[in-house]
Every structure is written in C-alpha cells, then in structure tokens.
mmCIF file with all atom_site columns, C-alpha atoms and ligand atoms in Angstrom:
data_model
loop_
_atom_site.group_PDB
_atom_site.id
_atom_site.type_symbol
_atom_site.label_atom_id
_atom_site.label_alt_id
_atom_site.label_comp_id
_atom_site.label_asym_id
_atom_site.label_entity_id
_atom_site.label_seq_id
_atom_site.pdbx_PDB_ins_code
_atom_site.Cartn_x
_atom_site.Cartn_y
_atom_site.Cartn_z
_atom_site.occupancy
_atom_site.B_iso_or_equiv
_atom_site.pdbx_formal_charge
_atom_site.auth_seq_id
_atom_site.auth_comp_id
_atom_site.auth_asym_id
_atom_site.auth_atom_id
_atom_site.pdbx_PDB_model_num
ATOM   1  C  CA  . MET A 1 1  ? 99.828  116.475 105.482 1.00 90.00 ? 1   MET A CA  1
ATOM   2  C  CA  . LYS A 1 2  ? 103.195 117.493 104.094 1.00 91.00 ? 2   LYS A CA  1
ATOM   3  C  CA  . LYS A 1 3  ? 103.931 119.780 107.264 1.00 93.00 ? 3   LYS A CA  1
ATOM   4  C  CA  . LEU A 1 4  ? 102.858 117.106 109.661 1.00 93.00 ? 4   LEU A CA  1
ATOM   5  C  CA  . ASN A 1 5  ? 105.143 114.458 107.959 1.00 93.00 ? 5   ASN A CA  1
ATOM   6  C  CA  . ALA A 1 6  ? 108.125 117.238 107.664 1.00 92.00 ? 6   ALA A CA  1
ATOM   7  C  CA  . LYS A 1 7  ? 107.855 117.785 111.418 1.00 94.00 ? 7   LYS A CA  1
ATOM   8  C  CA  . GLY A 1 8  ? 108.345 114.098 112.065 1.00 93.00 ? 8   GLY A CA  1
ATOM   9  C  CA  . HIS A 1 9  ? 104.772 112.838 112.920 1.00 93.00 ? 9   HIS A CA  1
ATOM   10 C  CA  . TYR A 1 10 ? 103.722 109.594 111.777 1.00 92.00 ? 10  TYR A CA  1
ATOM   11 C  CA  . VAL A 1 11 ? 101.406 110.082 108.856 1.00 94.00 ? 11  VAL A CA  1
ATOM   12 C  CA  . GLY A 1 12 ? 99.870  106.719 107.800 1.00 94.00 ? 12  GLY A CA  1
ATOM   13 C  CA  . PRO A 1 13 ? 96.924  105.476 105.408 1.00 97.00 ? 13  PRO A CA  1
ATOM   14 C  CA  . HIS A 1 14 ? 93.399  105.361 106.422 1.00 97.00 ? 14  HIS A CA  1
ATOM   15 C  CA  . SER A 1 15 ? 91.799  103.866 103.000 1.00 98.00 ? 15  SER A CA  1
ATOM   16 C  CA  . ASP A 1 16 ? 91.813  105.669 99.506  1.00 98.00 ? 16  ASP A CA  1
ATOM   17 C  CA  . GLN A 1 17 ? 88.117  105.847 99.563  1.00 98.00 ? 17  GLN A CA  1
ATOM   18 C  CA  . HIS A 1 18 ? 87.378  105.593 103.052 1.00 98.00 ? 18  HIS A CA  1
ATOM   19 C  CA  . LEU A 1 19 ? 85.591  101.915 102.338 1.00 98.00 ? 19  LEU A CA  1
ATOM   20 C  CA  . LEU A 1 20 ? 83.247  100.074 104.783 1.00 98.00 ? 20  LEU A CA  1
ATOM   21 C  CA  . TYR A 1 21 ? 84.792  96.854  105.093 1.00 98.00 ? 21  TYR A CA  1
ATOM   22 C  CA  . ALA A 1 22 ? 82.217  94.884  107.103 1.00 98.00 ? 22  ALA A CA  1
ATOM   23 C  CA  . PRO A 1 23 ? 78.504  95.552  107.598 1.00 97.00 ? 23  PRO A CA  1
ATOM   24 C  CA  . TRP A 1 24 ? 77.362  97.305  110.878 1.00 97.00 ? 24  TRP A CA  1
ATOM   25 C  CA  . GLU A 1 25 ? 75.137  94.575  111.480 1.00 97.00 ? 25  GLU A CA  1
ATOM   26 C  CA  . ASN A 1 26 ? 77.608  91.687  110.540 1.00 96.00 ? 26  ASN A CA  1
ATOM   27 C  CA  . ARG A 1 27 ? 81.107  92.589  111.443 1.00 96.00 ? 27  ARG A CA  1
ATOM   28 C  CA  . ASP A 1 28 ? 82.274  89.036  110.476 1.00 96.00 ? 28  ASP A CA  1
ATOM   29 C  CA  . SER A 1 29 ? 81.335  89.183  106.917 1.00 97.00 ? 29  SER A CA  1
ATOM   30 C  CA  . LEU A 1 30 ? 83.183  91.258  104.073 1.00 98.00 ? 30  LEU A CA  1
ATOM   31 C  CA  . LEU A 1 31 ? 81.873  93.974  101.720 1.00 98.00 ? 31  LEU A CA  1
ATOM   32 C  CA  . LEU A 1 32 ? 84.912  93.538  99.124  1.00 98.00 ? 32  LEU A CA  1
ATOM   33 C  CA  . SER A 1 33 ? 87.418  91.337  98.124  1.00 98.00 ? 33  SER A CA  1
ATOM   34 C  CA  . LYS A 1 34 ? 90.895  91.131  98.927  1.00 98.00 ? 34  LYS A CA  1
ATOM   35 C  CA  . SER A 1 35 ? 92.174  92.599  95.323  1.00 98.00 ? 35  SER A CA  1
ATOM   36 C  CA  . GLU A 1 36 ? 89.615  95.645  96.124  1.00 98.00 ? 36  GLU A CA  1
ATOM   37 C  CA  . PHE A 1 37 ? 90.673  96.029  99.553  1.00 98.00 ? 37  PHE A CA  1
ATOM   38 C  CA  . GLU A 1 38 ? 94.615  96.164  98.155  1.00 98.00 ? 38  GLU A CA  1
ATOM   39 C  CA  . ALA A 1 39 ? 93.798  98.210  95.211  1.00 98.00 ? 39  ALA A CA  1
ATOM   40 C  CA  . ASP A 1 40 ? 92.220  100.947 97.429  1.00 98.00 ? 40  ASP A CA  1
ATOM   41 C  CA  . LEU A 1 41 ? 94.952  100.714 100.019 1.00 98.00 ? 41  LEU A CA  1
ATOM   42 C  CA  . MET A 1 42 ? 97.834  100.850 97.667  1.00 98.00 ? 42  MET A CA  1
ATOM   43 C  CA  . ALA A 1 43 ? 96.125  104.153 95.988  1.00 98.00 ? 43  ALA A CA  1
ATOM   44 C  CA  . ASN A 1 44 ? 96.181  105.616 99.325  1.00 98.00 ? 44  ASN A CA  1
ATOM   45 C  CA  . ILE A 1 45 ? 99.734  104.589 99.994  1.00 97.00 ? 45  ILE A CA  1
ATOM   46 C  CA  . GLN A 1 46 ? 101.003 105.819 96.687  1.00 97.00 ? 46  GLN A CA  1
ATOM   47 C  CA  . LYS A 1 47 ? 99.421  109.270 97.510  1.00 97.00 ? 47  LYS A CA  1
ATOM   48 C  CA  . LEU A 1 48 ? 100.969 109.323 100.716 1.00 97.00 ? 48  LEU A CA  1
ATOM   49 C  CA  . LYS A 1 49 ? 104.507 108.480 99.015  1.00 96.00 ? 49  LYS A CA  1
ATOM   50 C  CA  . ALA A 1 50 ? 103.772 111.393 96.605  1.00 96.00 ? 50  ALA A CA  1
ATOM   51 C  CA  . ILE A 1 51 ? 103.899 114.052 99.316  1.00 94.00 ? 51  ILE A CA  1
ATOM   52 C  CA  . GLY A 1 52 ? 107.132 112.625 100.873 1.00 94.00 ? 52  GLY A CA  1
ATOM   53 C  CA  . VAL A 1 53 ? 105.749 109.966 103.278 1.00 96.00 ? 53  VAL A CA  1
ATOM   54 C  CA  . THR A 1 54 ? 108.429 107.328 103.684 1.00 94.00 ? 54  THR A CA  1
ATOM   55 C  CA  . GLU A 1 55 ? 107.827 104.809 106.461 1.00 93.00 ? 55  GLU A CA  1
ATOM   56 C  CA  . ILE A 1 56 ? 104.540 103.354 106.082 1.00 96.00 ? 56  ILE A CA  1
ATOM   57 C  CA  . ASN A 1 57 ? 103.753 100.371 108.463 1.00 96.00 ? 57  ASN A CA  1
ATOM   58 C  CA  . LYS A 1 58 ? 100.701 101.167 110.294 1.00 95.00 ? 58  LYS A CA  1
ATOM   59 C  CA  . PHE A 1 59 ? 96.987  101.574 109.596 1.00 95.00 ? 59  PHE A CA  1
ATOM   60 C  CA  . VAL A 1 60 ? 93.638  102.650 110.829 1.00 96.00 ? 60  VAL A CA  1
ATOM   61 C  CA  . ALA A 1 61 ? 90.716  101.165 109.050 1.00 97.00 ? 61  ALA A CA  1
ATOM   62 C  CA  . PRO A 1 62 ? 88.238  103.288 107.905 1.00 97.00 ? 62  PRO A CA  1
ATOM   63 C  CA  . TYR A 1 63 ? 85.556  103.975 110.414 1.00 96.00 ? 63  TYR A CA  1
ATOM   64 C  CA  . GLU A 1 64 ? 87.603  101.818 112.674 1.00 95.00 ? 64  GLU A CA  1
ATOM   65 C  CA  . TRP A 1 65 ? 85.754  99.076  111.716 1.00 96.00 ? 65  TRP A CA  1
ATOM   66 C  CA  . TYR A 1 66 ? 87.343  96.055  110.572 1.00 96.00 ? 66  TYR A CA  1
ATOM   67 C  CA  . ASN A 1 67 ? 87.395  92.294  111.200 1.00 97.00 ? 67  ASN A CA  1
ATOM   68 C  CA  . LYS A 1 68 ? 90.175  89.308  111.662 1.00 97.00 ? 68  LYS A CA  1
ATOM   69 C  CA  . GLN A 1 69 ? 90.321  89.020  107.757 1.00 98.00 ? 69  GLN A CA  1
ATOM   70 C  CA  . ILE A 1 70 ? 91.180  92.448  107.345 1.00 98.00 ? 70  ILE A CA  1
ATOM   71 C  CA  . ALA A 1 71 ? 93.748  92.573  109.850 1.00 97.00 ? 71  ALA A CA  1
ATOM   72 C  CA  . GLU A 1 72 ? 95.420  89.652  108.236 1.00 98.00 ? 72  GLU A CA  1
ATOM   73 C  CA  . TRP A 1 73 ? 95.174  91.391  104.762 1.00 98.00 ? 73  TRP A CA  1
ATOM   74 C  CA  . SER A 1 74 ? 96.843  94.357  106.272 1.00 98.00 ? 74  SER A CA  1
ATOM   75 C  CA  . ASN A 1 75 ? 99.608  92.297  107.443 1.00 98.00 ? 75  ASN A CA  1
ATOM   76 C  CA  . ASP A 1 76 ? 99.986  90.713  103.899 1.00 98.00 ? 76  ASP A CA  1
ATOM   77 C  CA  . LEU A 1 77 ? 100.945 94.369  102.596 1.00 96.00 ? 77  LEU A CA  1
ATOM   78 C  CA  . GLY A 1 78 ? 103.093 94.809  105.797 1.00 96.00 ? 78  GLY A CA  1
ATOM   79 C  CA  . LEU A 1 79 ? 100.847 97.028  107.658 1.00 97.00 ? 79  LEU A CA  1
ATOM   80 C  CA  . GLU A 1 80 ? 100.134 96.750  111.420 1.00 96.00 ? 80  GLU A CA  1
ATOM   81 C  CA  . LEU A 1 81 ? 96.416  97.669  111.702 1.00 96.00 ? 81  LEU A CA  1
ATOM   82 C  CA  . TYR A 1 82 ? 95.534  99.334  115.067 1.00 93.00 ? 82  TYR A CA  1
ATOM   83 C  CA  . ASN A 1 83 ? 92.847  101.372 116.531 1.00 90.00 ? 83  ASN A CA  1
ATOM   84 C  CA  . PHE A 1 84 ? 92.214  104.323 118.983 1.00 83.00 ? 84  PHE A CA  1
ATOM   85 C  CA  . THR A 1 85 ? 92.123  103.644 122.512 1.00 82.00 ? 85  THR A CA  1
ATOM   86 C  CA  . HIS A 1 86 ? 89.840  105.658 124.998 1.00 77.00 ? 86  HIS A CA  1
ATOM   87 C  CA  . ARG A 1 87 ? 91.571  107.664 127.637 1.00 75.00 ? 87  ARG A CA  1
ATOM   88 C  CA  . LEU A 1 88 ? 90.894  106.898 131.050 1.00 73.00 ? 88  LEU A CA  1
ATOM   89 C  CA  . LYS A 1 89 ? 89.456  110.136 132.722 1.00 74.00 ? 89  LYS A CA  1
ATOM   90 C  CA  . ASP A 1 90 ? 91.696  109.186 136.020 1.00 66.00 ? 90  ASP A CA  1
ATOM   91 C  CA  . CYS A 1 91 ? 94.562  106.859 135.521 1.00 62.00 ? 91  CYS A CA  1
ATOM   92 C  CA  . SER A 1 92 ? 96.650  108.156 138.712 1.00 56.00 ? 92  SER A CA  1
HETATM 93 ZN ZN1 . ZN  B 2 .  ? 87.820  107.602 109.007 1.00 91.73 ? 101 ZN  B ZN1 1
#
C-alpha cells in the first residue's frame, strides 16, 4: 500500500472491518447505525493516513453493496462513493 501510494496511485478506504451494510436480500434496509458506519470508516482512514495517504475523498463500499443512505453518509464524511464498472468486450 505504501509503494502504491508513493507511486501516485489512488489509495482509498474500503471499510476497516469490511462490514456488510445492508442485507443481501433487502438492500434498502441497514445492518448498522450511522455512528457505527463512521467509526469503522474513520478507523480505516486513520490507518491509511498512518502510511502516508493524504488525499482521501473516494470510497468503494465493502462487498460493493450499499444503498442511498450509505451514499449520503459517505458524502457527510467528504467521501464520494463509487463502484466498479464493467469493461465492455468490444467498444470500438
Ligand atoms: Zn471488499
């Protein structure tokens, strides 16, 4: 992680304990409170800062599984929540 960061790659948070935020079968509900969400994510951010990461403004949710509430809570911490996109096989 230190090497990636030193080479200029973006290194960002992905939750400290890799929490599941919403049940698989009911994505619109939550399995944690906002304070639990923030405590876990801030623990992750502190560890990143400890290895020299300074620019932390984007966030991929654990399991890439989240909902609108998680996106809003992320924004409240100054983080833009994003997700992977699938590469098209032929986009020529
Ligand atoms: Zn993950």
